[in-house]
XYZ file of C-alpha atoms in Angstrom:
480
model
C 38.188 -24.146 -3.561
C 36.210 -23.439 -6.488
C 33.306 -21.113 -5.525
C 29.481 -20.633 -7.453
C 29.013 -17.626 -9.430
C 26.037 -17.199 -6.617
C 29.285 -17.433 -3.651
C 31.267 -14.940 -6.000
C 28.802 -12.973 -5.684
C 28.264 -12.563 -1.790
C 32.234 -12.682 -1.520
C 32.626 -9.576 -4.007
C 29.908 -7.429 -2.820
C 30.450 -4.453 -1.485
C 27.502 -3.838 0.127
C 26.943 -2.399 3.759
C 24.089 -3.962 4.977
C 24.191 -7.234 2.759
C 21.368 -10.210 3.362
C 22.087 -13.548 2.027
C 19.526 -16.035 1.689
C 21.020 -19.682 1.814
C 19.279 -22.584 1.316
C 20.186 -25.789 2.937
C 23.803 -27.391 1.693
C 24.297 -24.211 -0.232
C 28.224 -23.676 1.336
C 26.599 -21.208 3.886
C 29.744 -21.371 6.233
C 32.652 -21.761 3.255
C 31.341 -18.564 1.265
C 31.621 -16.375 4.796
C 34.840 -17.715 5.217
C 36.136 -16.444 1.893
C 34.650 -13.210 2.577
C 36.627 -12.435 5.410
C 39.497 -14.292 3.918
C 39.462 -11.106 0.916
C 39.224 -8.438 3.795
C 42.421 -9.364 5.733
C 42.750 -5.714 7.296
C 38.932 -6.054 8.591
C 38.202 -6.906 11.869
C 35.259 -9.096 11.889
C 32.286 -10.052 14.751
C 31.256 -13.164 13.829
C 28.040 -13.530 15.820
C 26.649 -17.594 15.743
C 24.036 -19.615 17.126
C 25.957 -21.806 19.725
C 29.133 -22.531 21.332
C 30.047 -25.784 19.136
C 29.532 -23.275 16.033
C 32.174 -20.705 17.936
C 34.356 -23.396 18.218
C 34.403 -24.697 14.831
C 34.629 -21.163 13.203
C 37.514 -20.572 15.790
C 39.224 -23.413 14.371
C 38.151 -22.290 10.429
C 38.093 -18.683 9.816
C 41.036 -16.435 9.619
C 42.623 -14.480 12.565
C 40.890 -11.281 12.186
C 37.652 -12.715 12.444
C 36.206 -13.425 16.399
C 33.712 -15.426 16.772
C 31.025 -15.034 19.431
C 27.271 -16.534 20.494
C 25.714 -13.208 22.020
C 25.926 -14.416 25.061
C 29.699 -15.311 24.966
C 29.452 -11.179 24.167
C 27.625 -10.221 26.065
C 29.463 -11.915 28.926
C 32.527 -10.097 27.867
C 30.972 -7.073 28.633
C 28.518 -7.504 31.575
C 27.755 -11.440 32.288
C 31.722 -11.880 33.776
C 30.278 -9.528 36.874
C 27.790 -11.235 37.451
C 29.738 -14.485 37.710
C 29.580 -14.949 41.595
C 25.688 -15.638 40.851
C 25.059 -17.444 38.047
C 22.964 -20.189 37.139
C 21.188 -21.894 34.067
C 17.613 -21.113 35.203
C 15.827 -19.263 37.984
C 15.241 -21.968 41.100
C 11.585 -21.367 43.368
C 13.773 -20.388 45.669
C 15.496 -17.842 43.917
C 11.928 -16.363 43.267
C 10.456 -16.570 46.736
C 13.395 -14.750 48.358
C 12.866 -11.617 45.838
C 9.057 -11.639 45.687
C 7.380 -13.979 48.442
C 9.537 -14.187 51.676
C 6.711 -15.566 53.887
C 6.029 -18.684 51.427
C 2.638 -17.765 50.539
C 2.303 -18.170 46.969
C 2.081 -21.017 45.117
C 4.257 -22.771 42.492
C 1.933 -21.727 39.491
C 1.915 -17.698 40.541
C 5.892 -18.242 41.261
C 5.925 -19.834 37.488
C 3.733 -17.179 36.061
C 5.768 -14.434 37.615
C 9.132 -16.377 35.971
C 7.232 -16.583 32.633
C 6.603 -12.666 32.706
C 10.590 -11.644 33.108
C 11.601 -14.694 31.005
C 8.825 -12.888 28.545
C 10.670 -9.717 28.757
C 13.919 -10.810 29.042
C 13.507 -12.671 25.453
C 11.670 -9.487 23.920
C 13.496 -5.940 22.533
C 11.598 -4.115 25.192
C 13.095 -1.253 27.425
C 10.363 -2.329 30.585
C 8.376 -4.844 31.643
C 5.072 -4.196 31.125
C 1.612 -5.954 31.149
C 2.063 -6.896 27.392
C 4.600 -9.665 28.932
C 2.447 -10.744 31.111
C -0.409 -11.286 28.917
C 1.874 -13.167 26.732
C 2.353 -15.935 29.319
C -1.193 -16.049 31.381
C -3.635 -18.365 30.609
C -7.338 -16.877 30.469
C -8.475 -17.054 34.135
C -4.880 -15.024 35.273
C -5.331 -12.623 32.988
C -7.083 -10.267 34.660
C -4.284 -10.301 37.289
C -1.979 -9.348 34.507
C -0.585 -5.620 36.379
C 0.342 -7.466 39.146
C 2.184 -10.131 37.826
C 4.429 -7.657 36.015
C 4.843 -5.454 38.927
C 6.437 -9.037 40.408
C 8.196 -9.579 37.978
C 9.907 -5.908 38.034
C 10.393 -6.675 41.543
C 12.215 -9.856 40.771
C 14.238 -8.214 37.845
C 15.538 -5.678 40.366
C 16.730 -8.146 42.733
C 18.628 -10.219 39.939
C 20.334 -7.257 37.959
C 21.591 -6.237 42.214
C 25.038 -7.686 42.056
C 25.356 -7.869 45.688
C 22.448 -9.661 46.152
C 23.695 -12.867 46.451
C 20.360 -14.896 47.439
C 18.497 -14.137 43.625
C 20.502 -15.604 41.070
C 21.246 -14.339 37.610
C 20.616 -16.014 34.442
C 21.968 -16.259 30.921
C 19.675 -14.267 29.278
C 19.362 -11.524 31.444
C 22.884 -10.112 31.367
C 22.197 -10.627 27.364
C 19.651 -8.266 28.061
C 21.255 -5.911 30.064
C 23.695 -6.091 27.471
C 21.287 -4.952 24.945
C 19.982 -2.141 27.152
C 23.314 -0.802 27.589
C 23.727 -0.033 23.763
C 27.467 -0.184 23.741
C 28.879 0.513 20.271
C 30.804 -2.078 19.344
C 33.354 -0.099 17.005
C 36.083 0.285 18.652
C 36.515 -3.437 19.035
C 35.509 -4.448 15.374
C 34.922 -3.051 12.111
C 31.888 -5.458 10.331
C 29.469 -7.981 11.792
C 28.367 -11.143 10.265
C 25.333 -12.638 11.350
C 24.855 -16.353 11.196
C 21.874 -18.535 11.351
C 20.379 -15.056 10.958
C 16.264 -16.843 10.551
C 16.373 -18.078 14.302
C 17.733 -14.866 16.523
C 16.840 -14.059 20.055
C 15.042 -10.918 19.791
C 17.548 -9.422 21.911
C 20.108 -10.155 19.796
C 18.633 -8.700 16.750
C 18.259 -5.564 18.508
C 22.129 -5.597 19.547
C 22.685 -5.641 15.683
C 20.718 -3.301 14.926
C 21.822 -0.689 17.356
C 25.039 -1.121 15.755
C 25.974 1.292 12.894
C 29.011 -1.456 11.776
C 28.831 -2.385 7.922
C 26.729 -5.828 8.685
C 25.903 -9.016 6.375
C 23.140 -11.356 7.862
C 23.340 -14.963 6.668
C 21.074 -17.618 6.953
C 17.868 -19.515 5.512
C 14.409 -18.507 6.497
C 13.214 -21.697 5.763
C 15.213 -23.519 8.775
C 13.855 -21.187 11.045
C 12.911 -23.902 13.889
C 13.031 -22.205 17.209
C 9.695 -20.018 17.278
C 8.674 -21.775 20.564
C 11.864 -19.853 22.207
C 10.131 -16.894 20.627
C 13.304 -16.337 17.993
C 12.706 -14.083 15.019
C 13.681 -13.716 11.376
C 16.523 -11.778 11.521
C 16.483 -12.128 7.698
C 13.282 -10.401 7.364
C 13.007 -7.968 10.504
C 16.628 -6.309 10.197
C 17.253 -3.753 7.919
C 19.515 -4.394 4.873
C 20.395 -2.567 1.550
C 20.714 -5.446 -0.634
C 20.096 -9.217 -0.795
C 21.382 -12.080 -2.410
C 21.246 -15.932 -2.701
C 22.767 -19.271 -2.515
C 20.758 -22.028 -4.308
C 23.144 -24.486 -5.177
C 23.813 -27.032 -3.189
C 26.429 -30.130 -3.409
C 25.389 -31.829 -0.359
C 22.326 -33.895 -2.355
C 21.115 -34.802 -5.981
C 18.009 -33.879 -7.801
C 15.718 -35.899 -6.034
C 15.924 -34.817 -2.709
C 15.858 -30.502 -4.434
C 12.880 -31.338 -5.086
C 11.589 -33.181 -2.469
C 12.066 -30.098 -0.681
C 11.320 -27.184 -3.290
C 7.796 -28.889 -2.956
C 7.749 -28.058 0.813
C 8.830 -25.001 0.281
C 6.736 -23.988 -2.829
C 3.995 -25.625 -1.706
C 3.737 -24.954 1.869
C 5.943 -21.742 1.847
C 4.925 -19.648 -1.229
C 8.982 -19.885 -1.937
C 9.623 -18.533 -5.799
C 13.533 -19.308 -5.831
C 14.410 -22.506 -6.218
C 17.248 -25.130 -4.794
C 19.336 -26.679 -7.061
C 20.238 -30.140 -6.179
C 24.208 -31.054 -7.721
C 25.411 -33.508 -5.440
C 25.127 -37.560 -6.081
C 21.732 -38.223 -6.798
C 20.779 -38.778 -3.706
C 17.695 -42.183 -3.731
C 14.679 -41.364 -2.077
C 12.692 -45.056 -0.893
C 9.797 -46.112 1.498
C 11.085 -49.542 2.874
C 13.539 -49.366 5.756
C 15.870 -52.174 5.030
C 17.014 -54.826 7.494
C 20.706 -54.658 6.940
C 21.271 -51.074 5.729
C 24.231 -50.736 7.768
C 24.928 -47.515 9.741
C 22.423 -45.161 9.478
C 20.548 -41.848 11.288
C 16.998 -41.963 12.370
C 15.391 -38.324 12.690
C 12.832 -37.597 15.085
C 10.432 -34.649 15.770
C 10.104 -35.124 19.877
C 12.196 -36.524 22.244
C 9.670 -39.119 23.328
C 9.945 -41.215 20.043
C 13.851 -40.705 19.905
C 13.476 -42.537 23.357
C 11.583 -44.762 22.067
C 13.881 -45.864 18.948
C 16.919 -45.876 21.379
C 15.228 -48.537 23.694
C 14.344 -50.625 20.853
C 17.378 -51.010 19.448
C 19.338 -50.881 23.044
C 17.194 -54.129 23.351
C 18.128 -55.726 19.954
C 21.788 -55.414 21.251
C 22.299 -52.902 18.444
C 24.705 -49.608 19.370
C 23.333 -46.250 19.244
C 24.574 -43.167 19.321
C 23.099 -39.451 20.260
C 23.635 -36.771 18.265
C 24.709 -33.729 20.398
C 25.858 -37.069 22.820
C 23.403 -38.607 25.433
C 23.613 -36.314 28.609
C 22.569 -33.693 25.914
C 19.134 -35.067 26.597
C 16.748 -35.210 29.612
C 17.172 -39.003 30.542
C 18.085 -37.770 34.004
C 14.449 -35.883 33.880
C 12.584 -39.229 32.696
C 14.481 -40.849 35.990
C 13.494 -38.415 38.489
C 10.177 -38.145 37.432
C 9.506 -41.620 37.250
C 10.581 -41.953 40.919
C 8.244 -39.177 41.834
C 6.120 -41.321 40.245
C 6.634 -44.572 42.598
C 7.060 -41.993 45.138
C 10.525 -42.958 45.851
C 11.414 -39.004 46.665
C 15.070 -40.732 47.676
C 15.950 -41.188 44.279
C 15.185 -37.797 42.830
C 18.780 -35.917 41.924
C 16.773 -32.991 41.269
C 16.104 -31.546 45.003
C 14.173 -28.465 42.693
C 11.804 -31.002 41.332
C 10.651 -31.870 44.987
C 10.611 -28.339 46.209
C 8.793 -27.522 43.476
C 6.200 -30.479 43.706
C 5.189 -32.603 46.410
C 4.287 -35.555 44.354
C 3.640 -36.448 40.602
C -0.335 -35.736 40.197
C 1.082 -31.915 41.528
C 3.478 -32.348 38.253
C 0.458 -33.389 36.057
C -1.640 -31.130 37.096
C 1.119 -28.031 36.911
C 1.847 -29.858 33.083
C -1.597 -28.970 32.119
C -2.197 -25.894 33.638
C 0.424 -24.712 32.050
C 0.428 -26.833 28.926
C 4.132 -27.044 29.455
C 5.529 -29.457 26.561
C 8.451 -30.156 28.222
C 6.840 -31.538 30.821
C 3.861 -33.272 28.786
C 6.910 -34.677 26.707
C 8.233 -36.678 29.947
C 4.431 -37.550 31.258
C 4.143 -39.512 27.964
C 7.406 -41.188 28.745
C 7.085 -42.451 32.116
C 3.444 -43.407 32.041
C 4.652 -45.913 28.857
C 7.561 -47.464 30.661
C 7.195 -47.270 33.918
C 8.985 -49.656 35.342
C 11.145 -50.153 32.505
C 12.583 -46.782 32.976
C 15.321 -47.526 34.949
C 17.331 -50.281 33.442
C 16.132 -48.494 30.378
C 18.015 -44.989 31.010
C 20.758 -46.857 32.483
C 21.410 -48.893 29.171
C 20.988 -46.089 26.940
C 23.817 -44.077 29.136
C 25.965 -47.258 29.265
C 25.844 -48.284 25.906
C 26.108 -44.586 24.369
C 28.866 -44.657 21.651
C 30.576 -42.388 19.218
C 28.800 -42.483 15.300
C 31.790 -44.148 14.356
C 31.228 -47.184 16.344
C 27.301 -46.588 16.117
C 24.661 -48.921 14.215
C 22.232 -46.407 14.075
C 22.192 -42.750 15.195
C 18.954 -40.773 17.170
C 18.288 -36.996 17.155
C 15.444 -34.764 16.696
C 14.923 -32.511 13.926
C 15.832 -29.611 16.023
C 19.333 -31.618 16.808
C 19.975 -32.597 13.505
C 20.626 -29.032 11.577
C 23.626 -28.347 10.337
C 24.235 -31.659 10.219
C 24.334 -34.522 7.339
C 24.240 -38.416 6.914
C 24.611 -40.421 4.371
C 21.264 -42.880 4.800
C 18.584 -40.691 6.895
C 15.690 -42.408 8.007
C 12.963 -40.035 9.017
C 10.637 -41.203 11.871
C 7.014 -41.423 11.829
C 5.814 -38.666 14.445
C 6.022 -35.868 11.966
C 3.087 -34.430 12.220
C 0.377 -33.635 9.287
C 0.251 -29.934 9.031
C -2.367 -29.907 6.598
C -4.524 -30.320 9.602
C -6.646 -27.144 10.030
C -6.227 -27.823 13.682
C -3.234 -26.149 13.629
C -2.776 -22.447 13.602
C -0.935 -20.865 9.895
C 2.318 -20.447 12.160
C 2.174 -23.905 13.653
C 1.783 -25.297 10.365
C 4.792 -23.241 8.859
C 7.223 -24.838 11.904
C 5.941 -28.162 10.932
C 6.752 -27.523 7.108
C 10.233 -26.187 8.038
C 11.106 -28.722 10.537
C 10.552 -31.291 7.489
C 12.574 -29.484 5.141
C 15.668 -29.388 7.840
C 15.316 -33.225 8.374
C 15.141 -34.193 4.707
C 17.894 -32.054 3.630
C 20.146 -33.881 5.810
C 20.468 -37.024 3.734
C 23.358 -37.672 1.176
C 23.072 -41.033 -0.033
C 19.537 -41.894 0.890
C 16.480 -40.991 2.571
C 14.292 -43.069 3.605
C 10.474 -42.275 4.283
C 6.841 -43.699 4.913
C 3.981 -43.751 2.398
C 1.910 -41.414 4.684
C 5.240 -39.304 4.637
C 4.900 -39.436 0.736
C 1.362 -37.562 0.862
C 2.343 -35.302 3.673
C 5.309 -33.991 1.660
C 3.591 -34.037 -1.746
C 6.604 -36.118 -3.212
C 6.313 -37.181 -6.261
C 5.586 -41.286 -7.007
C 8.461 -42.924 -6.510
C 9.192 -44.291 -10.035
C 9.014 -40.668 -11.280
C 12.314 -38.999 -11.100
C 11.992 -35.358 -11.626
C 15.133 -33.135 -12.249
C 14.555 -29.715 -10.857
């Protein structure tokens, strides 16, 4: 493989506390490959985002390099005795039998109380304190806010007691007992690489940093997407000695660099810029009727839906990206029959426990302003009754992107990812809006430079997409 003098660069260095910067398409992956493939004697922690990115590098990277997600670590070390309790998420139930035996409380304290650990448990923090609380309370609660994280100390104690087998454990808190242990890490490896290093868990970026392992942290600031699941910029919040770049990218052509160097100069304040050297990659505003197989990229759930019912309907095959019981169709079901108050046909026994009927789920959505659950109202009050022979099509007719006419995602799904003909959605919102706080505004300018990157061939936008993303007319073809 022929490698940039940029990749040379990051391959050669001998730096112990590198940071590379890598802009999307740049050969992220392929230039920490040949890094570890020059130290053969070096035992490497390769710490990624997810378990399909494990997998892959499993498959890739040479055999003195592991690959782990931080939990997948962390589970090595504590999570595996905690196995006999388990679970994805903390149930009402689990809550009541640590902090409300008698059944007083009701579901919003048992949520706020939740919210407070979860607070904690996604924070570097040594306690829970009343900052975690205040993070989560809404205005009226926050008075309250000692007690709530007395709770949810109470709860914490009951979950991290291994023979307590009524309060269940979850994911993220043997990451963070993990991370309060402080176990050095050398005597099982001798370097960490960081990946995806813009969108850590907190907790993980205080693993790393506790660890006095040579380190490079790899990623691009710019894709950092997952601020809602309060994830930090490793990039910019971990310490490092030197930093480098990778600005090149073969992926796309001109057109499409600079679609997205004016995002990123524009909305960003980014000085570097990316270098487009793929095919020239044709950037037009008319979806075409016969364009063949193509992906359609979506910023919520809701209109992904919604384009995977229409063309369900137009006997057209779809496929999901991530595959379809990666998204919450069973969610849209069950709430719709809470809806018709057909409790019978709820799979989700939580979702009763938890609410006796839907107006106690719409009022609990905007209480909380819970977007999750505003994301399925919207659903199910547009399709009602269509739901169900909706959902069941869209799970029936679910195919592979080989044998696909068109494929759905969301942004979020779609990085790390690329298409040749992308068709970007119109529910990107306009972040010029001063309605919006500076951060919000920042997501929304970084979710659109993840989708647009994604296209090869062709990209395909809207005219009100045009002044959104300050792109150029589209007879002007500007070589960055």
């Amino acid at each position: 493989m022929q490698y940039t003098e940029e990749q040379m660069e990051v391959i050669q260095s001998r730096s112990p506390r590198l940071k590379v910067r890598a802009f999307a398409g740049s050969g992220k992956t392929s230039t920490a490959e040949a890094y570890t493939v020059a130290r053969p004697n070096t035992r490497f922690l390769y710490i990624v985002f997810n378990k399909s990115a494990q997998l892959e590098a499993k498959a890739r990277f040479p055999r003195n390099v592991t690959p782990k997600t931080s939990h997948g670590l962390a589970y090595q070390f504590v999570g595996r005795y905690y196995q006999h309790k388990l679970r994805n998420d903390l149930r009402a139930a689990d809550i009541r039998a640590a902090i409300d035996t008698t059944g007083a409380m009701t579901y919003l304290t048992l949520r706020w109380v939740a919210d407070t650990l979860k607070a904690y448990l996604s924070s570097s923090s040594q306690t829970i304190d009343v900052s975690h609380a205040l993070e989560v309370l809404p205005k009226t609660q926050q008075a309250y806010a000692h007690r709530y994280a007395g709770l949810a100390r109470d709860l914490w104690k009951a979950m991290c007691n291994r023979n307590n087998r009524t309060v269940s454990m979850i994911h993220d808190g043997y990451l963070k007992i993990f991370q309060l242990k402080r176990i050095d890490l050398a005597a099982w490896y001798d370097h960490i690489i960081m990946d995806e290093a813009q969108d850590l868990n907190p907790v993980t970026a205080q693993i790393v940093q506790d660890q006095r392992l040579p380190l490079m942290i790899i990623g691009d600031e710019h894709q950092s997407i997952y601020r809602f699941r309060k994830a930090v910029n490793g990039l910019a919040s971990i310490p490092t000695t030197d930093s480098l770049s990778l600005t090149a990218s073969f992926r796309f052509g001109p057109q499409i660099a600079t679609l997205a160097n004016s995002i990123l100069m524009h909305y960003k304040g980014e000085q570097e810029c990316l270098w487009g050297y793929g095919e020239d990659t044709a950037i037009e505003y008319v979806e075409a009727a016969n364009m063949g197989r193509h992906t359609k990229i979506h910023r919520t759930f809701a209109e992904t839906f919604n384009t995977a019912f229409l063309n369900n309907q137009s006997g057209r095959r779809v496929a999901w990206v991530g595959g379809v019981q990666a998204y919450p169709l069973n969610n849209v079901t069950d709430l719709y029959a809470l809806m018709i108050n057909r409790e019978d046909q709820v799979r989700d026994r939580r979702l009763l426990a938890d609410f006796p009927d839907y107006e106690s789920y719409r009022d609990a959505a905007e209480q909380t302003e819970d977007p999750e659950m505003m994301r399925l109202i919207k659903i199910v009050e547009a399709y009602r009754s269509a739901i169900p022979d909706a959902v069941a099509t869209m799970k029936r007719e679910a195919c592979e992107e080989r044998d696909s006419n068109i494929v759905v995602t969301t942004a979020h799904r779609s990085k790390g990812m690329e298409w040749d003909q992308v068709v970007l959605a119109d529910d990107f919102p306009d972040w010029h809006s001063q309605d919006q706080s500076w951060e919000e505004r920042e997501d929304e300018a970084n979710l659109a430079y993840v989708a647009v990157t994604r296209a090869q061939k062709r990209l395909i936008l809207d005219k009100e997409q045009e002044r959104l993303l300050m792109l150029p007319p589209p007879a002007l073809k500007v070589a960055v």
